[in-house]
PDB file of C-alpha atoms in Angstrom:
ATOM      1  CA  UNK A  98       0.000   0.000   0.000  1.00  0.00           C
ATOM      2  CA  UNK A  99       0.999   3.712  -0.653  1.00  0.00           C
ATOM      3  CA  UNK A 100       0.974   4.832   2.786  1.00  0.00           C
ATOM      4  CA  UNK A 101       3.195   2.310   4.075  1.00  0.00           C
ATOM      5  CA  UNK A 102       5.749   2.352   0.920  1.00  0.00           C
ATOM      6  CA  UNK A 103       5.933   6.779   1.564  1.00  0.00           C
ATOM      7  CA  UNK A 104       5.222   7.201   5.304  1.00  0.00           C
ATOM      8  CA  UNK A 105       3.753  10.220   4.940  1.00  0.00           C
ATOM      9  CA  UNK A 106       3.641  13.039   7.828  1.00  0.00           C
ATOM     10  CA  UNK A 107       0.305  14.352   5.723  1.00  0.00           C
ATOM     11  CA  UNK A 108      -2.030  14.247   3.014  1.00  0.00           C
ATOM     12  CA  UNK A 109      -3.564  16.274   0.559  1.00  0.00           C
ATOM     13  CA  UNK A 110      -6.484  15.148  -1.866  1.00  0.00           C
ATOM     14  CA  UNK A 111      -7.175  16.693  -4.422  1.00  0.00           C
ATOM     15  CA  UNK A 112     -10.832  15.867  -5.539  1.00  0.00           C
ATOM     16  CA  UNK A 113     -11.342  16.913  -8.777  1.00  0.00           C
ATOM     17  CA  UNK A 114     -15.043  15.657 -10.467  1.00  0.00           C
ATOM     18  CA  UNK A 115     -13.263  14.904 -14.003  1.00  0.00           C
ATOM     19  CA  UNK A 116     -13.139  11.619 -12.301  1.00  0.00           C
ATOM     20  CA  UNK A 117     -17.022  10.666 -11.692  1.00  0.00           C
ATOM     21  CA  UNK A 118     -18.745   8.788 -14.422  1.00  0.00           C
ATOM     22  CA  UNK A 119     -20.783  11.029 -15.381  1.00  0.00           C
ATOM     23  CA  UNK A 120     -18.347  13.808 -16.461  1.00  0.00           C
ATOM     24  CA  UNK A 121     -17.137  14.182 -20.220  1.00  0.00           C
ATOM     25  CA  UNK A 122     -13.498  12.963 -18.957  1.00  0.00           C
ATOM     26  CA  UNK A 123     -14.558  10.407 -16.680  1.00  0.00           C
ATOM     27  CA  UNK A 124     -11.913   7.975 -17.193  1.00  0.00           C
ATOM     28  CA  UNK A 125     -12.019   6.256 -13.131  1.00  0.00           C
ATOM     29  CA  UNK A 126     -15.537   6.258 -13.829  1.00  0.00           C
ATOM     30  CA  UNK A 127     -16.279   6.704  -9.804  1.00  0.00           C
ATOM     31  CA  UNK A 128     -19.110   7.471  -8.885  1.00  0.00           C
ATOM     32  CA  UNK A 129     -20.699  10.080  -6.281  1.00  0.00           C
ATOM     33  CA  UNK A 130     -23.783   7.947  -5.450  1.00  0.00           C
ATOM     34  CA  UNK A 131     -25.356   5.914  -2.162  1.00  0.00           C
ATOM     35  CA  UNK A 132     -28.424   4.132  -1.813  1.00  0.00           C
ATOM     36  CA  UNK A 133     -30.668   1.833  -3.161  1.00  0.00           C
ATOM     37  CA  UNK A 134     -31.997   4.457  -5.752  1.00  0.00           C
ATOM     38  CA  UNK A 135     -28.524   6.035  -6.805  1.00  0.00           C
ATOM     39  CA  UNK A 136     -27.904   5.117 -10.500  1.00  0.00           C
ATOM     40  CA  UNK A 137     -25.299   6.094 -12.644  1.00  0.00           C
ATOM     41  CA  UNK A 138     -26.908   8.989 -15.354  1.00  0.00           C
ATOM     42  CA  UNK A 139     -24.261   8.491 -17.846  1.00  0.00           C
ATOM     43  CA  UNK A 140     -25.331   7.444 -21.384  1.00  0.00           C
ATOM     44  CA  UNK A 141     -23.053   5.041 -21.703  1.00  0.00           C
ATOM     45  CA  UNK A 142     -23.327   0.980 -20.510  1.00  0.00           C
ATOM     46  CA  UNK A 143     -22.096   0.402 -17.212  1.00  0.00           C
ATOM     47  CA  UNK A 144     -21.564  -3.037 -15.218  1.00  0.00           C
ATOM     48  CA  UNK A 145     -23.358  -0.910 -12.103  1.00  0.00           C
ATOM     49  CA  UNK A 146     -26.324  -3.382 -10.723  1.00  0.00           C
ATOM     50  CA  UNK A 147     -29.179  -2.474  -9.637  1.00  0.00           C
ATOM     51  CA  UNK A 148     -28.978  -3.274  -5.948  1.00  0.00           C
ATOM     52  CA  UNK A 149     -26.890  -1.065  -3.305  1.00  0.00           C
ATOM     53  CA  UNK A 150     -24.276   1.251  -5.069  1.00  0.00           C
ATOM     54  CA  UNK A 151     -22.016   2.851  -2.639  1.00  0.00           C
ATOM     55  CA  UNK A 152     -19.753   5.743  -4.339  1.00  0.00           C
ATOM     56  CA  UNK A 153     -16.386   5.270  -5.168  1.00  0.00           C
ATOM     57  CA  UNK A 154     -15.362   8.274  -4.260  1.00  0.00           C
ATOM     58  CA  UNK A 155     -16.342   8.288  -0.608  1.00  0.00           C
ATOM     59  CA  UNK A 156     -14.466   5.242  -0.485  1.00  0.00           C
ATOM     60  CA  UNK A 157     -11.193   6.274  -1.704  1.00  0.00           C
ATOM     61  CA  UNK A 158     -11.522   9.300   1.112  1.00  0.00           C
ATOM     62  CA  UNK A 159     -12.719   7.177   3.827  1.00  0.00           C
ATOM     63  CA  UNK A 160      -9.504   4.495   2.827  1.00  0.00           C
ATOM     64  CA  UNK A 161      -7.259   8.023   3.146  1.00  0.00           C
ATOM     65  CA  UNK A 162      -8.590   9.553   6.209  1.00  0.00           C
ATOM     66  CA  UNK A 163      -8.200   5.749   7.771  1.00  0.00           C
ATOM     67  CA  UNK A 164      -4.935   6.328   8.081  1.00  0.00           C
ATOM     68  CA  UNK A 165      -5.322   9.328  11.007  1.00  0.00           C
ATOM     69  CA  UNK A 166      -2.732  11.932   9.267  1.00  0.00           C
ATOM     70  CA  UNK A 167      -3.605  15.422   8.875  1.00  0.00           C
ATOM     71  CA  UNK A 168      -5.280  15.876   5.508  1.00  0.00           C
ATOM     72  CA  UNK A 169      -6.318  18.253   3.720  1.00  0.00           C
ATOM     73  CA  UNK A 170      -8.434  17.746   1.108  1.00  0.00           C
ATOM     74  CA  UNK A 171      -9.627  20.131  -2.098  1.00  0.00           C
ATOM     75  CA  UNK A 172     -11.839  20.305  -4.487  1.00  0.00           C
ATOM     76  CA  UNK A 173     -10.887  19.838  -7.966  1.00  0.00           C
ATOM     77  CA  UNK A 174     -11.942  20.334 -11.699  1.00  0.00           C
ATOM     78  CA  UNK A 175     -15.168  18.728 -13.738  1.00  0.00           C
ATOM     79  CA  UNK A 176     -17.005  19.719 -16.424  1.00  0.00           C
ATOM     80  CA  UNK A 177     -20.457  18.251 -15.652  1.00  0.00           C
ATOM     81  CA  UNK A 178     -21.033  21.355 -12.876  1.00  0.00           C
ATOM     82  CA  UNK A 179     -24.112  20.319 -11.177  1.00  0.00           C
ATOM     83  CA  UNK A 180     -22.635  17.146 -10.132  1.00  0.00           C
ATOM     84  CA  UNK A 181     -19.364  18.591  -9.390  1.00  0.00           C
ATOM     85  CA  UNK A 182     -21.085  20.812  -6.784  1.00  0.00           C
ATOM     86  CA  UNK A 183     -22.649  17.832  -5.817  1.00  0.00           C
ATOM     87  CA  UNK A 184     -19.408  16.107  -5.180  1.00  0.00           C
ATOM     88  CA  UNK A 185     -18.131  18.663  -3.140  1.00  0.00           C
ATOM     89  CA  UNK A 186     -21.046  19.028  -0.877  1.00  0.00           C
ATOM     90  CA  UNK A 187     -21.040  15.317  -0.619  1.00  0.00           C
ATOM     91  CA  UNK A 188     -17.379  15.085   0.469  1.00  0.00           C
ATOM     92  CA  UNK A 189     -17.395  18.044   2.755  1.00  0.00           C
ATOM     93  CA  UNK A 190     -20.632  16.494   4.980  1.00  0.00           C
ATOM     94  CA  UNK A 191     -18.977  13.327   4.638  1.00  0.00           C
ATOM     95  CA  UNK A 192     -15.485  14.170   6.037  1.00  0.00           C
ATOM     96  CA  UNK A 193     -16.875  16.087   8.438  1.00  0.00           C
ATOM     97  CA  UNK A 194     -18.895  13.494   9.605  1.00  0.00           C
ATOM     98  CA  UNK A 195     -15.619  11.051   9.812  1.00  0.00           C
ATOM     99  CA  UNK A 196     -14.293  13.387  11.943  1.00  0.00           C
ATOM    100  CA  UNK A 197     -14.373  13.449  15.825  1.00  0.00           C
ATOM    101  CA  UNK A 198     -15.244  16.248  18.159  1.00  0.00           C
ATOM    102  CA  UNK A 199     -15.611  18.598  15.204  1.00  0.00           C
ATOM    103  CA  UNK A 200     -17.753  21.988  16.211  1.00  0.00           C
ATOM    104  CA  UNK A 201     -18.881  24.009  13.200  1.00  0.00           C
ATOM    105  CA  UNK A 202     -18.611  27.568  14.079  1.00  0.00           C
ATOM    106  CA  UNK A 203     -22.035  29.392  12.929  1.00  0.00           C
ATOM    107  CA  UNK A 204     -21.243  32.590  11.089  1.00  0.00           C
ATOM    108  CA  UNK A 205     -23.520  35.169  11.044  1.00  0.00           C
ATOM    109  CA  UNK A 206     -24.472  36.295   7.954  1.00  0.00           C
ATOM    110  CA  UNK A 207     -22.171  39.802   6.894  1.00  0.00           C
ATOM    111  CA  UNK A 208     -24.145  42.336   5.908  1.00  0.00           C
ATOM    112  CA  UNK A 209     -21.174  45.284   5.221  1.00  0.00           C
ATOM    113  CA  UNK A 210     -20.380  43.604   1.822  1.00  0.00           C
ATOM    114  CA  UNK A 211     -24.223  44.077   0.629  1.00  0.00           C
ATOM    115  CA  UNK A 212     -25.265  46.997  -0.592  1.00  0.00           C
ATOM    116  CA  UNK A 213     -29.086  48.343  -2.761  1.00  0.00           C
ATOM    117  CA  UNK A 214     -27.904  49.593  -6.093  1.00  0.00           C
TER     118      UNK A 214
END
């Protein structure tokens, strides 16, 4: 395995959607999908089943962050944009979720930058 052949002190991740099926470039052909109702949208075949798809993705993260280094991970390019933003959402709530004792800090909405025209 990687982690054991570098030894790193850290990890970054960059997560860029080119990589989900359902993008133009989609050459891992991962996919950002959970449940029993997730299908892949592409119009091309795909050996996906019909029965519980888990997404590729999370699982490459979830493999990463198993090791307990500090990570930091990015988001990345993709040309479908709707699912890209869905990636990113999806991988933000999911890492934080892996993530103990994490407090979100609520940020009150700025008002100085706002201005009527």
């Amino acid at each position: 395995m990687l982690h054991s052949l570098v030894q790193p002190n850290f990890v970054v991740v960059q997560c860029g959607a080119d990589c989900l099926a359902t993008d133009p470039h989609g050459i891992f052909n991962l996919t950002n999908l959970t449940g029993p109702d997730a299908s892949v949208t592409r119009t091309v075949e795909t050996d996906c089943d019909s029965g519980e798809v888990t997404s590729g993705y999370l699982q490459a993260i979830e493999l990463v962050l198993a090791w307990h280094l500090p990570t930091l991970i990015l988001g990345g390019g993709g040309y479908n944009y709707t699912d890209t933003a869905r990636l990113w959402t999806r991988l933000t709530a999911f890492v934080v979720e892996q993530v103990e004792h994490v407090r979100l800090v609520h940020v009150q909405a700025c008002t100085v930058f706002f201005f009527d025209v």
